[in-house]
XYZ file of C-alpha atoms in Angstrom:
566
model
C -0.017 -0.066 -0.117
C 2.899 2.478 0.736
C 6.289 2.489 -0.600
C 8.021 3.420 2.541
C 7.371 4.207 6.279
C 7.427 7.809 5.576
C 4.296 7.485 3.302
C 2.548 5.505 5.928
C 3.077 8.071 8.482
C 2.017 10.842 6.161
C -1.260 8.942 5.719
C -1.652 8.400 9.290
C -0.974 12.002 10.139
C -3.406 13.407 7.527
C -6.536 11.077 8.085
C -6.212 10.464 11.933
C -5.388 14.155 12.347
C -8.631 15.044 10.336
C -10.847 12.765 12.057
C -9.726 13.549 15.701
C -8.843 17.042 14.988
C -12.456 18.085 15.631
C -12.143 16.595 19.085
C -8.660 18.033 19.859
C -9.733 21.541 18.754
C -12.331 21.528 21.556
C -9.843 19.998 24.088
C -7.319 22.658 23.288
C -9.573 25.707 23.117
C -11.397 24.927 26.269
C -8.273 23.766 27.932
C -6.869 27.273 27.406
C -9.938 28.874 28.957
C -9.795 26.508 31.776
C -6.329 28.033 32.837
C -8.471 30.896 34.003
C -11.631 28.983 34.865
C -12.085 30.493 38.398
C -11.800 34.093 36.791
C -14.412 33.122 34.259
C -16.702 31.893 37.251
C -16.294 35.357 38.748
C -17.360 37.027 35.543
C -20.337 34.747 35.305
C -21.463 35.021 38.924
C -21.498 38.710 39.969
C -22.236 37.736 43.603
C -18.772 36.280 43.764
C -16.646 39.376 42.696
C -14.711 39.975 45.797
C -11.149 39.184 46.727
C -9.911 35.620 47.240
C -10.485 34.369 50.910
C -8.508 31.911 52.964
C -10.274 28.997 54.522
C -12.786 30.374 57.128
C -13.179 29.220 60.773
C -14.839 25.884 60.908
C -16.277 26.251 64.247
C -17.723 29.764 63.607
C -18.620 29.642 59.860
C -18.494 26.218 58.247
C -20.057 24.015 60.899
C -23.508 25.802 60.923
C -23.618 25.469 57.154
C -22.543 21.741 57.028
C -25.215 20.965 59.870
C -27.895 22.357 57.369
C -26.820 20.486 54.348
C -28.700 17.702 52.660
C -28.205 15.725 49.450
C -29.243 17.288 46.138
C -32.389 15.778 44.497
C -30.484 14.693 41.525
C -28.045 12.695 43.821
C -30.798 11.143 45.937
C -32.581 10.048 42.597
C -29.442 8.461 41.308
C -28.871 6.574 44.477
C -32.487 5.382 44.536
C -32.021 4.090 40.990
C -28.769 2.397 41.783
C -29.715 0.706 45.060
C -33.353 0.228 44.660
C -33.954 1.219 48.297
C -36.598 3.833 49.486
C -34.925 7.179 50.266
C -35.739 8.978 53.516
C -37.083 12.537 53.522
C -34.072 13.597 55.537
C -30.751 11.896 55.751
C -29.536 11.682 59.473
C -26.172 9.969 58.719
C -23.328 12.144 57.284
C -20.463 9.823 56.264
C -18.082 12.722 55.403
C -17.935 16.457 54.622
C -15.294 18.705 53.144
C -14.286 22.118 52.054
C -11.987 23.055 49.389
C -10.417 26.449 48.032
C -7.532 27.881 45.971
C -5.638 31.041 45.989
C -8.010 32.351 43.175
C -11.240 31.553 44.841
C -13.164 34.158 46.566
C -15.940 31.539 47.229
C -15.846 28.245 49.061
C -16.903 24.854 47.747
C -18.493 22.561 50.213
C -19.542 18.933 49.850
C -21.278 16.364 52.036
C -21.829 12.595 51.542
C -24.910 11.145 53.175
C -25.704 7.395 53.946
C -29.126 6.091 53.705
C -30.297 3.570 56.271
C -30.090 -0.047 55.265
C -27.184 0.386 52.821
C -24.791 -2.364 52.248
C -22.066 -0.879 50.365
C -20.796 2.293 52.354
C -19.525 3.688 48.894
C -23.284 4.184 48.054
C -23.894 7.674 49.262
C -26.019 10.768 48.258
C -23.969 13.910 47.599
C -24.811 17.401 48.859
C -22.886 20.426 47.423
C -22.982 24.074 48.193
C -21.086 27.187 47.272
C -20.670 29.852 50.186
C -19.339 33.338 50.798
C -16.572 32.545 53.265
C -16.737 35.833 54.899
C -20.285 35.296 56.110
C -21.308 31.567 55.334
C -24.153 32.930 53.122
C -25.005 30.420 50.227
C -24.887 31.503 46.676
C -27.772 30.445 44.476
C -27.595 26.813 43.527
C -28.771 27.398 40.073
C -25.880 29.663 39.043
C -23.584 27.726 36.665
C -19.887 28.252 37.251
C -19.232 28.589 33.599
C -15.510 28.326 33.809
C -15.031 25.441 36.346
C -18.216 23.447 35.938
C -18.764 23.650 32.118
C -15.699 24.767 30.023
C -13.241 22.724 32.293
C -15.080 19.370 32.101
C -15.729 20.049 28.404
C -11.991 20.112 28.099
C -11.448 16.544 29.192
C -14.826 14.715 28.824
C -16.759 16.730 26.152
C -19.461 16.768 28.829
C -20.506 13.348 27.765
C -20.813 11.536 31.050
C -22.587 8.333 30.147
C -20.083 5.582 30.851
C -17.369 8.032 30.803
C -17.758 8.208 26.987
C -16.282 11.689 26.635
C -13.318 10.809 28.516
C -12.770 7.899 26.416
C -12.960 9.819 23.297
C -10.662 12.424 24.553
C -8.233 9.792 25.733
C -8.109 8.183 22.297
C -7.719 11.499 20.691
C -4.713 12.255 23.033
C -3.001 8.873 22.172
C -3.453 9.438 18.380
C -2.216 13.012 18.956
C 1.052 11.709 20.299
C 1.298 9.583 17.094
C 0.422 12.496 14.913
C 3.183 14.550 16.644
C 5.793 11.952 15.937
C 4.651 11.348 12.339
C 4.627 15.166 11.810
C 8.240 15.480 12.824
C 9.152 12.302 10.622
C 7.182 13.813 7.653
C 9.122 17.210 7.710
C 12.659 16.765 6.654
C 13.410 20.457 6.893
C 12.183 20.640 10.448
C 14.200 23.577 11.691
C 13.692 25.748 8.713
C 9.761 25.456 8.938
C 10.191 26.761 12.516
C 11.020 30.242 10.912
C 8.858 29.915 7.627
C 5.671 31.777 7.233
C 4.524 33.477 3.976
C 1.272 35.232 4.688
C 1.119 36.862 1.213
C 1.170 33.440 -0.641
C -1.888 31.414 -1.612
C -4.199 30.243 1.220
C -2.978 26.725 0.797
C 0.713 27.800 1.259
C 0.058 30.164 4.151
C -2.059 27.556 6.011
C 0.669 24.957 5.667
C 3.279 27.399 6.708
C 1.357 28.386 9.842
C 0.452 24.642 10.603
C 4.105 23.754 10.490
C 5.179 26.756 12.428
C 2.845 26.410 15.266
C 3.186 22.671 15.383
C 6.998 22.898 15.703
C 7.117 25.840 18.117
C 4.579 24.347 20.571
C 5.614 20.677 20.118
C 7.090 20.018 23.494
C 3.904 21.726 24.983
C 1.565 19.528 22.915
C 3.508 16.325 23.608
C 3.628 16.908 27.333
C -0.013 17.727 27.788
C -1.249 14.867 25.646
C 0.902 12.500 27.772
C 0.097 13.871 31.111
C -3.510 13.929 30.350
C -3.335 10.220 29.629
C -1.472 9.809 32.997
C -4.224 11.751 34.903
C -6.944 9.497 33.679
C -4.968 6.221 33.630
C -7.498 4.903 36.307
C -10.319 5.399 33.842
C -8.578 3.886 30.702
C -7.128 0.868 32.823
C -9.919 0.254 35.444
C -8.085 -2.690 37.041
C -9.072 -1.695 40.610
C -12.774 -1.658 39.485
C -12.754 -4.860 37.602
C -10.132 -7.561 38.283
C -8.964 -6.361 41.587
C -12.386 -5.239 42.898
C -12.767 -8.105 45.315
C -9.602 -6.991 46.961
C -10.715 -3.413 47.298
C -12.314 -3.742 50.785
C -9.470 -5.698 52.086
C -6.877 -3.174 50.786
C -8.921 -0.296 52.557
C -8.854 -2.238 55.692
C -5.110 -3.023 55.649
C -4.461 0.772 54.651
C -6.523 1.742 57.660
C -4.523 -0.629 59.872
C -1.211 0.824 58.594
C -2.213 4.488 58.717
C -4.245 4.501 62.058
C -7.210 6.090 60.304
C -10.331 4.063 61.007
C -11.987 2.339 57.976
C -15.503 2.161 59.406
C -17.814 3.945 61.780
C -17.726 2.606 65.381
C -21.432 2.936 65.890
C -20.757 5.072 69.096
C -21.925 8.690 68.910
C -19.108 11.258 69.805
C -19.022 15.026 69.772
C -16.723 17.123 67.481
C -13.776 18.990 69.164
C -12.589 22.414 68.034
C -11.587 21.892 64.339
C -10.012 25.376 64.529
C -7.569 24.126 67.045
C -6.627 21.318 64.832
C -6.086 23.667 61.797
C -3.876 25.897 63.887
C -1.914 22.751 64.943
C -1.483 21.623 61.471
C -0.229 25.025 60.458
C 2.251 25.191 63.105
C 3.624 21.841 62.125
C 3.815 23.058 58.334
C 5.745 26.165 59.728
C 8.216 24.017 61.830
C 8.911 22.088 58.610
C 9.675 25.442 56.740
C 6.393 25.057 54.774
C 4.169 27.679 56.278
C 1.001 28.033 54.366
C -2.772 28.138 54.339
C -5.294 25.307 54.330
C -6.516 24.244 50.846
C -8.618 21.277 51.734
C -10.455 20.298 54.974
C -12.184 16.948 55.320
C -14.143 15.090 58.311
C -14.506 11.410 57.845
C -17.245 9.451 60.033
C -18.992 12.444 61.069
C -20.452 12.304 64.578
C -18.807 8.904 65.308
C -16.203 7.865 67.769
C -14.079 6.710 64.789
C -14.366 10.174 63.170
C -11.316 11.970 62.181
C -10.313 15.324 60.589
C -7.846 15.675 57.709
C -6.188 19.100 57.077
C -4.334 19.483 53.773
C -1.931 22.432 52.912
C -2.754 24.482 49.755
C -0.030 23.847 47.364
C 0.231 27.227 45.567
C 3.857 27.632 46.079
C 4.843 24.389 44.262
C 4.006 22.440 41.167
C 3.557 19.001 42.554
C 0.095 18.265 44.142
C 1.456 17.537 47.588
C -1.139 18.199 50.485
C 1.067 17.337 53.355
C -1.978 15.976 55.050
C -2.251 15.929 58.968
C -5.041 13.941 60.483
C -6.566 14.342 63.958
C -9.166 12.417 65.997
C -12.274 14.349 65.568
C -13.539 13.717 69.124
C -10.545 15.057 70.927
C -8.235 16.667 68.562
C -5.457 14.267 69.125
C -2.883 13.807 66.368
C -3.469 10.526 64.618
C -0.983 10.728 61.629
C 1.077 12.958 59.597
C 1.577 11.911 56.099
C 5.119 10.766 55.265
C 7.102 11.752 52.194
C 5.791 10.006 49.102
C 7.744 7.365 47.044
C 9.678 8.283 43.961
C 6.942 6.746 41.699
C 4.170 8.829 43.443
C 6.331 12.028 43.457
C 6.808 11.783 39.784
C 2.968 11.260 39.231
C 2.280 14.120 41.476
C 4.765 16.563 39.697
C 3.264 15.505 36.255
C -0.231 16.006 37.440
C 0.484 19.371 39.100
C 2.155 20.503 36.046
C -0.903 19.722 34.027
C -3.477 20.990 36.347
C -1.470 24.228 37.308
C -2.773 24.963 40.678
C 0.368 26.773 41.537
C 0.652 30.618 41.759
C 2.535 31.689 38.678
C 0.736 34.124 36.453
C 3.416 34.256 33.607
C 3.412 30.555 33.416
C -0.368 30.526 33.201
C -0.432 32.794 30.232
C 2.282 30.546 28.532
C -0.329 27.668 28.931
C -2.999 29.818 27.411
C -0.669 30.569 24.503
C 0.332 26.916 23.991
C -3.283 25.967 23.990
C -4.298 28.515 21.375
C -1.294 27.566 19.272
C -2.637 24.013 19.208
C -5.900 25.481 18.026
C -4.090 27.384 15.215
C -2.135 24.300 14.154
C -5.355 22.099 14.004
C -7.363 24.954 12.188
C -4.762 25.564 9.547
C -4.515 21.622 9.210
C -8.253 21.769 8.327
C -7.721 24.667 5.941
C -4.940 23.081 4.138
C -6.689 19.847 3.715
C -9.733 21.460 2.077
C -7.742 23.932 -0.134
C -5.481 21.035 -1.432
C -8.681 18.911 -2.555
C -11.499 21.158 -3.176
C -10.617 21.936 -6.887
C -10.044 18.305 -7.665
C -13.155 17.325 -5.811
C -15.131 20.220 -7.758
C -13.816 18.467 -11.009
C -15.152 15.118 -9.692
C -18.383 16.400 -8.374
C -17.362 15.118 -4.922
C -18.790 16.569 -1.905
C -15.957 15.622 0.358
C -14.107 18.874 0.632
C -17.390 20.671 1.080
C -18.474 18.587 4.132
C -14.925 18.727 5.765
C -15.063 22.450 5.338
C -18.379 22.967 6.901
C -17.443 20.744 9.807
C -13.973 22.707 10.187
C -15.922 26.100 10.244
C -18.209 24.572 12.788
C -15.395 23.382 14.944
C -13.168 26.386 14.618
C -15.426 29.667 14.472
C -18.655 27.959 15.639
C -17.128 26.868 18.896
C -16.040 30.349 19.733
C -19.553 31.444 18.912
C -20.843 28.901 21.314
C -18.590 30.016 23.996
C -19.875 33.519 23.498
C -23.417 32.466 23.368
C -23.204 30.839 26.834
C -21.592 34.137 28.290
C -24.115 36.101 26.713
C -26.991 33.959 27.951
C -25.509 34.293 31.514
C -25.929 38.086 31.270
C -29.424 38.124 29.787
C -31.306 35.479 31.739
C -33.155 36.765 34.746
C -31.996 35.755 38.174
C -35.205 33.932 38.832
C -36.475 31.903 35.902
C -40.347 31.199 35.683
C -41.726 28.193 37.418
C -41.675 24.938 35.340
C -38.566 26.171 33.389
C -35.287 24.255 33.653
C -32.905 26.007 36.181
C -30.904 28.864 35.175
C -27.619 26.943 34.771
C -29.319 24.354 32.340
C -30.793 27.174 30.281
C -27.251 28.689 29.901
C -25.983 25.287 28.656
C -28.692 24.930 26.154
C -27.834 28.363 24.696
C -24.256 27.027 24.200
C -25.355 23.925 22.455
C -28.067 25.879 20.349
C -25.519 28.417 19.243
C -23.109 25.719 18.032
C -25.910 23.931 16.382
C -26.889 27.085 14.523
C -23.317 27.597 13.644
C -23.263 24.047 11.998
C -26.368 24.825 10.144
C -24.995 28.036 8.842
C -21.704 26.374 7.856
C -23.388 23.745 5.768
C -25.858 26.092 4.281
C -23.214 28.420 2.981
C -20.669 25.698 1.870
C -21.944 25.452 -1.665
C -18.966 27.473 -3.192
C -16.641 24.853 -2.012
C -18.102 22.331 -4.157
C -17.250 24.680 -7.061
C -13.626 24.973 -5.885
C -13.892 28.432 -4.050
C -13.918 29.546 -0.384
C -16.891 29.195 1.790
C -18.261 32.626 2.881
C -19.266 30.930 6.333
C -15.656 31.576 7.689
C -15.761 35.194 7.204
C -19.395 35.499 8.170
C -18.858 33.565 11.553
C -15.778 35.798 12.276
C -17.938 38.793 11.840
C -20.465 37.215 14.254
C -17.724 36.470 16.859
C -16.614 40.130 16.657
C -20.125 41.452 17.235
C -21.073 38.865 19.880
C -17.806 39.524 21.785
C -18.431 43.253 21.972
C -21.885 42.267 23.067
C -20.791 40.245 25.922
C -18.575 42.937 27.272
C -21.260 45.684 26.966
C -23.960 43.346 28.549
C -21.516 42.661 31.477
C -21.238 46.441 32.053
C -25.108 47.074 31.634
C -26.096 44.169 33.947
C -23.643 44.545 36.675
C -22.171 48.094 36.320
C -18.708 46.593 36.137
C -17.296 48.372 33.131
C -13.553 48.200 32.085
C -12.674 51.466 33.585
C -14.154 50.619 36.833
C -12.537 47.035 37.083
C -9.181 48.228 35.895
C -9.249 51.244 38.192
C -10.006 48.898 41.223
C -7.395 46.372 40.021
C -10.029 43.657 39.896
C -8.279 41.459 37.193
C -10.715 38.416 37.299
C -13.308 40.447 35.603
C -11.246 42.944 33.766
C -8.989 40.287 32.391
C -12.095 38.250 30.880
C -13.394 41.560 29.398
C -9.973 42.219 27.741
C -9.607 38.844 26.604
C -12.993 38.709 25.016
C -12.140 42.067 23.283
C -8.866 40.751 22.019
C -10.748 37.914 20.442
C -13.101 40.355 18.960
C -10.105 42.137 17.285
C -8.503 38.970 15.999
C -11.934 37.840 14.538
C -12.295 41.389 12.925
C -8.938 41.202 11.365
C -9.575 37.734 9.919
C -12.991 38.717 8.623
C -11.323 41.650 6.803
C -8.476 39.422 5.354
C -10.951 36.784 4.365
C -13.121 39.477 2.604
C -10.109 40.858 0.755
C -9.041 37.344 -0.365
C -12.561 36.405 -1.405
C -12.733 39.743 -3.515
C -9.347 39.388 -5.095
C -9.354 35.673 -5.698
C -8.757 34.784 -9.428
C -11.134 32.425 -11.143
C -8.306 29.954 -11.847
C -5.026 29.921 -9.921
C -1.824 30.636 -11.496
C 0.002 27.435 -12.641
C 3.181 28.473 -11.155
C 1.593 28.997 -7.767
C 0.168 25.687 -7.895
C 3.467 23.893 -8.898
C 5.445 25.751 -6.277
C 3.039 24.638 -3.680
C 2.950 21.052 -4.764
C 6.685 20.689 -4.606
C 6.762 21.324 -0.850
C 3.176 19.844 -0.083
C 3.252 16.346 -1.180
C 4.016 15.159 2.313
C 0.493 16.155 3.087
C -1.211 14.219 0.345
């Protein structure tokens, strides 16, 4: 089939890159946005627009909130369907509770796990969730969607397809094939280093697209390889679910042995016990961290076997000053506050895993490196988008002569994936600003409506792309690209103006106050509008100035260097 290995790798690079590029485009774009997911949350939830807060007092602020928490109706229904047991009106047994924050979070996320009576598997619990203002303990509305951390971020790694982890599997396969595409791309290009510096924007669309594809692929090659690899490492437990299949019978025994080794009880004792001052335990943990030269704030606080004699409190340090996700956990007996255990240093294997995971998830405090992550993600988007453009430009005239619709379909899907995706992101932000705080009775909740706006906008972009794709079947450029770029520019400005009108937080105010979470999102959206406007003008000029038949010399010169992408 192929004369040599290089031709085989070229075929692999072209066709797997095309098929999975639609997935990887979503992964890269929303991964780039997820670098600042907490800041996008602040933009989307005006009630949370205040300075980041440390973990508040458990005894004074958190305990009353936890005492009032119950499972969400959705979690109760899911547990009823799984176990077939009747669910009580009120859950009395709280198995565990926890609070989590970061150096970028003004608000505090709380969770609880409730155990219904008569349950056999203690892993079957109903979950409660709440977001509060840590300054007062007041709850934020439950129906407000955290657009950054609850929608864009999971879209990055799961496509928000949660049925049997289908989205995670699709992204995992795409990441695996991306590693293959990166290696094959390097092998294909003999003049690897020259392409690093070659970009000819005034050449034909086909030539310019290939130059930009090569340049962004080479420049961000280490970034792309590292993040594809570490993404697979992070979800290795999903892709190789040995613990949940072959080793599942040993799961309970392993937990009991681990509890015996660590001194942290595995099961409830069945004896009620009071809760000592958790604030005192937190102070002791911070004292111990300071004594080790690692003074810091609390990032995660958890209570296991709540209200039982075997209950214990775990205090984990916020790791904002280091890359590795090391919590330095310290555990106390809940009823007395006595020290039970201080986590020892991790093994070499665990340390490597924590470093790779931490470098991918970037919970550390380093703003320059965060922006480099954004740049790397957007360069991945440019690399994939120009790959789409090159694929279509190289084949559309041939397909037009053969009356084939292949290039037309690929172009419409590429338009939907590139510009349509950006329109969808703007659509959810605009819906976030336009929807009333209280939706009419009988409607889906506000967060669901925002998500519907996202998918509806993307569906409209898909329909528009196919509707306007007829010129591609004639060997010409689709006007959908420039029309959707114009739409991006208009909707981006609209989103920023709506933020001003609905909250009063215009750019002059937020920049003057130094509140960068909101000002930064507004500026980023306006920068996107400027790029879209520039692209729309360039595409309009090319469409107006395109000759009916391309010059023979241009075609021949392009073909001499582009055969590797056949």
